[in-house]
PDB file of C-alpha atoms in Angstrom:
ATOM      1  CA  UNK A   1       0.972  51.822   3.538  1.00 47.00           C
ATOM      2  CA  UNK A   2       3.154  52.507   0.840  1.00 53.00           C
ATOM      3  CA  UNK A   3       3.478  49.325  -1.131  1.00 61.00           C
ATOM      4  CA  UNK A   4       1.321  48.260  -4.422  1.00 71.00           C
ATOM      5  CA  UNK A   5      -1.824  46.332  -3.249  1.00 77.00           C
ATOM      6  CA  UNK A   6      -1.843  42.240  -3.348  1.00 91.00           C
ATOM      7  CA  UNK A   7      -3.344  40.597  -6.027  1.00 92.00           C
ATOM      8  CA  UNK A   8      -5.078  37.565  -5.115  1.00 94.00           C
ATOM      9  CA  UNK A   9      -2.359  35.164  -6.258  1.00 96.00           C
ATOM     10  CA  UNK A  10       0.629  36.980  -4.372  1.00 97.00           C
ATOM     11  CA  UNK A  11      -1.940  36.786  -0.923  1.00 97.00           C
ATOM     12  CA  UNK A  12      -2.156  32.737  -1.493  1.00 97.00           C
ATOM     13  CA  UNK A  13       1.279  32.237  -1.759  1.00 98.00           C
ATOM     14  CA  UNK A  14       1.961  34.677   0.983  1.00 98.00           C
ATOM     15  CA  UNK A  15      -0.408  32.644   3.251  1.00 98.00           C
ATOM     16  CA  UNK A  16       0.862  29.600   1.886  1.00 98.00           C
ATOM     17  CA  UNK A  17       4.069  30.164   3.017  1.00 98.00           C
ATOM     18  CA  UNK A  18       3.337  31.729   6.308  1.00 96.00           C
ATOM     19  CA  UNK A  19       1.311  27.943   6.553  1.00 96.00           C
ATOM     20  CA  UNK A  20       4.359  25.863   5.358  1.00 96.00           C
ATOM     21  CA  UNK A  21       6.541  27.327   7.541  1.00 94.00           C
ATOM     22  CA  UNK A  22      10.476  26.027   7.102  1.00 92.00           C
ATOM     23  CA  UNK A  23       8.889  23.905   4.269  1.00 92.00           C
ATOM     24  CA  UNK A  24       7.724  26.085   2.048  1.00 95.00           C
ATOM     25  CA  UNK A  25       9.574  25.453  -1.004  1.00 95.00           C
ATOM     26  CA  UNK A  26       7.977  26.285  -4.698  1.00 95.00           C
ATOM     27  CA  UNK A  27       6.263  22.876  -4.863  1.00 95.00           C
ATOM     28  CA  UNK A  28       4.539  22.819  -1.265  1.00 96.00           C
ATOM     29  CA  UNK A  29       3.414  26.272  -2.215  1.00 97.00           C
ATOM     30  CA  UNK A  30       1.615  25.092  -4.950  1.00 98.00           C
ATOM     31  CA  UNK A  31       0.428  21.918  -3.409  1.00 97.00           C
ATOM     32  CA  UNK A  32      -1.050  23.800  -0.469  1.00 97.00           C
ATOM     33  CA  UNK A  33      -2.934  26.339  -2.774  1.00 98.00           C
ATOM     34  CA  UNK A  34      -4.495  23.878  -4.974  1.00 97.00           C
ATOM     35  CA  UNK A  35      -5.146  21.836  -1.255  1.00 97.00           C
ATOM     36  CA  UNK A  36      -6.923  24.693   0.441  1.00 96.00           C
ATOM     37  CA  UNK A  37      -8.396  27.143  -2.308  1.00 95.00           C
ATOM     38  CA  UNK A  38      -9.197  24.253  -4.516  1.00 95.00           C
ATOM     39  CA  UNK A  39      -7.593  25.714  -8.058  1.00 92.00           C
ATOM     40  CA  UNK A  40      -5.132  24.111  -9.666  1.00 95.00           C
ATOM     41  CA  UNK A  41      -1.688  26.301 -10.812  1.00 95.00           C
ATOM     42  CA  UNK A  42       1.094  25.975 -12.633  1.00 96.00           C
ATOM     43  CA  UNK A  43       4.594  25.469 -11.074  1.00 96.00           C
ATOM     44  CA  UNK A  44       6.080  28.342 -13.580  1.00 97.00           C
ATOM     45  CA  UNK A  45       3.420  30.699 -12.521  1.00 97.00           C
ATOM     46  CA  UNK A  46       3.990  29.942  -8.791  1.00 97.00           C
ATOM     47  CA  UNK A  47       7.904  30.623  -9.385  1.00 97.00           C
ATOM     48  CA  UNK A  48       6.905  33.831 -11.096  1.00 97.00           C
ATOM     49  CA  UNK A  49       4.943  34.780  -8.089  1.00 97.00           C
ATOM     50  CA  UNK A  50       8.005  34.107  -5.531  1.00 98.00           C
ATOM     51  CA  UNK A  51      10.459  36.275  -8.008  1.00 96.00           C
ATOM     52  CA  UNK A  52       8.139  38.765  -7.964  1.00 95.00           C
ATOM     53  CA  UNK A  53       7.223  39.129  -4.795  1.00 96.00           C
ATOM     54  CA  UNK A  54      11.523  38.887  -3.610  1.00 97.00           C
ATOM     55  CA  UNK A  55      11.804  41.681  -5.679  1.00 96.00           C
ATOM     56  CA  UNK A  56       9.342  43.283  -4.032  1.00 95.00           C
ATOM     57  CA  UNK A  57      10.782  42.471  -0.608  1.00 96.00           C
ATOM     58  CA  UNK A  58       7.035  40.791   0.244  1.00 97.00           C
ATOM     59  CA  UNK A  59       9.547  37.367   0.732  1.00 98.00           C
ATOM     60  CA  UNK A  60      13.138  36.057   0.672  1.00 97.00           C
ATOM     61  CA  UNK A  61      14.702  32.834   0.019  1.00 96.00           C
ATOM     62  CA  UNK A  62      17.388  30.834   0.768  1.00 92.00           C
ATOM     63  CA  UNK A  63      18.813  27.528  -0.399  1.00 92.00           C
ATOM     64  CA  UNK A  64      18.245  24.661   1.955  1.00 83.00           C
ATOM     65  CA  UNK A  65      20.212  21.270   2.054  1.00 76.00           C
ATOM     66  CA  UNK A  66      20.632  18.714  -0.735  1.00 70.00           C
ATOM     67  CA  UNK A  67      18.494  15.789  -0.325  1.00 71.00           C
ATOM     68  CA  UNK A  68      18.831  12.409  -1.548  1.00 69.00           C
ATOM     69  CA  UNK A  69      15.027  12.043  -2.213  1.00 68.00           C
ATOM     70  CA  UNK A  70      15.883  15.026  -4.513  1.00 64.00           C
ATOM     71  CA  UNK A  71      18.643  13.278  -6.996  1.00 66.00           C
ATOM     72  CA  UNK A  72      20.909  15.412  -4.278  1.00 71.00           C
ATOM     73  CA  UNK A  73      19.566  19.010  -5.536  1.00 77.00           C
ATOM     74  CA  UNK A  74      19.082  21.696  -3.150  1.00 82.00           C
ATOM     75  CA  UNK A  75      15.663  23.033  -2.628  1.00 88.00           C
ATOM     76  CA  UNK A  76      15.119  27.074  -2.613  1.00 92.00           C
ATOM     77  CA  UNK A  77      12.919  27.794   0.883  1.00 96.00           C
ATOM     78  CA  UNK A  78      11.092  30.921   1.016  1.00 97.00           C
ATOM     79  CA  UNK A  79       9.903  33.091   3.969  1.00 97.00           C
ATOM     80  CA  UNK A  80       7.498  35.975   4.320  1.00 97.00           C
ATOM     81  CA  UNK A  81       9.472  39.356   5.054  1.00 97.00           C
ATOM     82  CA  UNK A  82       7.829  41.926   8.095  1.00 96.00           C
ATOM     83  CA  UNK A  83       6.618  43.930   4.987  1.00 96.00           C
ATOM     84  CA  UNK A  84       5.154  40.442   3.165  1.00 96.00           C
ATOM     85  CA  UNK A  85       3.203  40.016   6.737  1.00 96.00           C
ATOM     86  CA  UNK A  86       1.877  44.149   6.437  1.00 96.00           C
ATOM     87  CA  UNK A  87       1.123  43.792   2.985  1.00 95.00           C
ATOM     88  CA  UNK A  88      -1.354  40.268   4.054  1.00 95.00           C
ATOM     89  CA  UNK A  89      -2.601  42.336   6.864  1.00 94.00           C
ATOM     90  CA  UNK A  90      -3.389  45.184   4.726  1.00 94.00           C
ATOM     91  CA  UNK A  91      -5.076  43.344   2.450  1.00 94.00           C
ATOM     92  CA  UNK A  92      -7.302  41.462   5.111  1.00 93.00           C
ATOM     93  CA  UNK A  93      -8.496  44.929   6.472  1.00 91.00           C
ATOM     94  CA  UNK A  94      -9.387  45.982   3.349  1.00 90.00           C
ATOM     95  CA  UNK A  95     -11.233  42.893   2.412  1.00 88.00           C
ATOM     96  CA  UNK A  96     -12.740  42.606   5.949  1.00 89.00           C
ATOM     97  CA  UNK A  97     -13.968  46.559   5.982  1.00 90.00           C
ATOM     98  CA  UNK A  98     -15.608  45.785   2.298  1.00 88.00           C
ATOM     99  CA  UNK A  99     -17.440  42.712   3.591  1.00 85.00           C
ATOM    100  CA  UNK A 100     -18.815  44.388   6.837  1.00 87.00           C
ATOM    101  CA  UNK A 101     -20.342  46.750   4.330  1.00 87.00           C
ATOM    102  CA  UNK A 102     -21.852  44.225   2.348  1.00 82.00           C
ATOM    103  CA  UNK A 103     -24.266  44.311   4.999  1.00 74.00           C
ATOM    104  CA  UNK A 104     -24.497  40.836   6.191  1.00 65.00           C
ATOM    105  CA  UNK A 105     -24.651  38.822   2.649  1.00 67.00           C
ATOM    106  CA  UNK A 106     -24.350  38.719  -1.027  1.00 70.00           C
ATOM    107  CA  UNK A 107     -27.647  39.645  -2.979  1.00 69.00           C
ATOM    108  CA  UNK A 108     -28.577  39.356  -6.633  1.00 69.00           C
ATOM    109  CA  UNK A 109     -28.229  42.759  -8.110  1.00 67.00           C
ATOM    110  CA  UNK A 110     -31.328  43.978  -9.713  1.00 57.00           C
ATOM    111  CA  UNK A 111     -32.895  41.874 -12.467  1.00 55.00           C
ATOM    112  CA  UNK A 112     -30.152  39.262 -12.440  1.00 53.00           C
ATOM    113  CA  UNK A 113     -30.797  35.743 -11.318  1.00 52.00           C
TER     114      UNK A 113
END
C-alpha cells in the first residue's frame, strides 16, 4: 500500500462515516465518535480531519439540500473513497496481526504495576 498510515483520529472518522452512511455530515461525525469511542472532540478538529483526509483522497464531499431545520443552509455530506475503505482495511490488518502477537492478552511489563 502506498498511502501514509491512519492515525487514530482519521480511522474514527473514516468508520464514522462508513456508519452514518448518506448522513454523515461534520456534526454526526462527531456525535457518533464521542457516542461509540466515548471521547469528546471538537467540531474544528473534526473539520480538519475531513479536509485532510479529501486532500488525501481517503473521502469526498458534496453539498446536500438546504433544510429548514438548518436556518435553510446546506449541509456538506461526506463519503469514504475505495482508497479511504483500503486505507481502514490496512490499518485493521495491521492492528489485528499486532494483537494476535500479543499472545492472547495485555500483561504488566516487568516491575510495573
Amino acid at each position: 500500500m502506498n498511502t501514509k498510515p491512519l492515525g487514530e483520529l482519521d480511522e474514527l472518522v473514516l468508520l464514522a462515516i462508513g456508519i452514518l452512511g448518506e448522513d454523515a455530515y461534520a456534526f454526526s461525525i462527531k456525535s457518533c465518535i464521542e457516542d461509540q469511542a466515548k471521547r469528546t472532540l471538537a467540531l474544528a478538529t473534526v473539520h480538519a480531519a475531513l479536509y485532510r483526509m479529501e486532500e488525501r483522497g481517503l473521502v469526498r464531499s458534496a453539498m446536500g439540500g438546504a433544510t429548514a431545520t438548518r436556518g435553510g443552509r446546506r449541509k456538506r455530506l461526506f463519503t469514504v473513497t475505495n482508497s479511504g475503505f483500503e486505507a481502514l482495511r490496512h490499518t485493521r490488518t495491521v492492528r489485528e496481526r499486532m494483537w494476535g502477537l500479543l499472545g492472547g492478552g495485555l500483561r504488566p511489563a516487568d516491575g510495573l504495576t
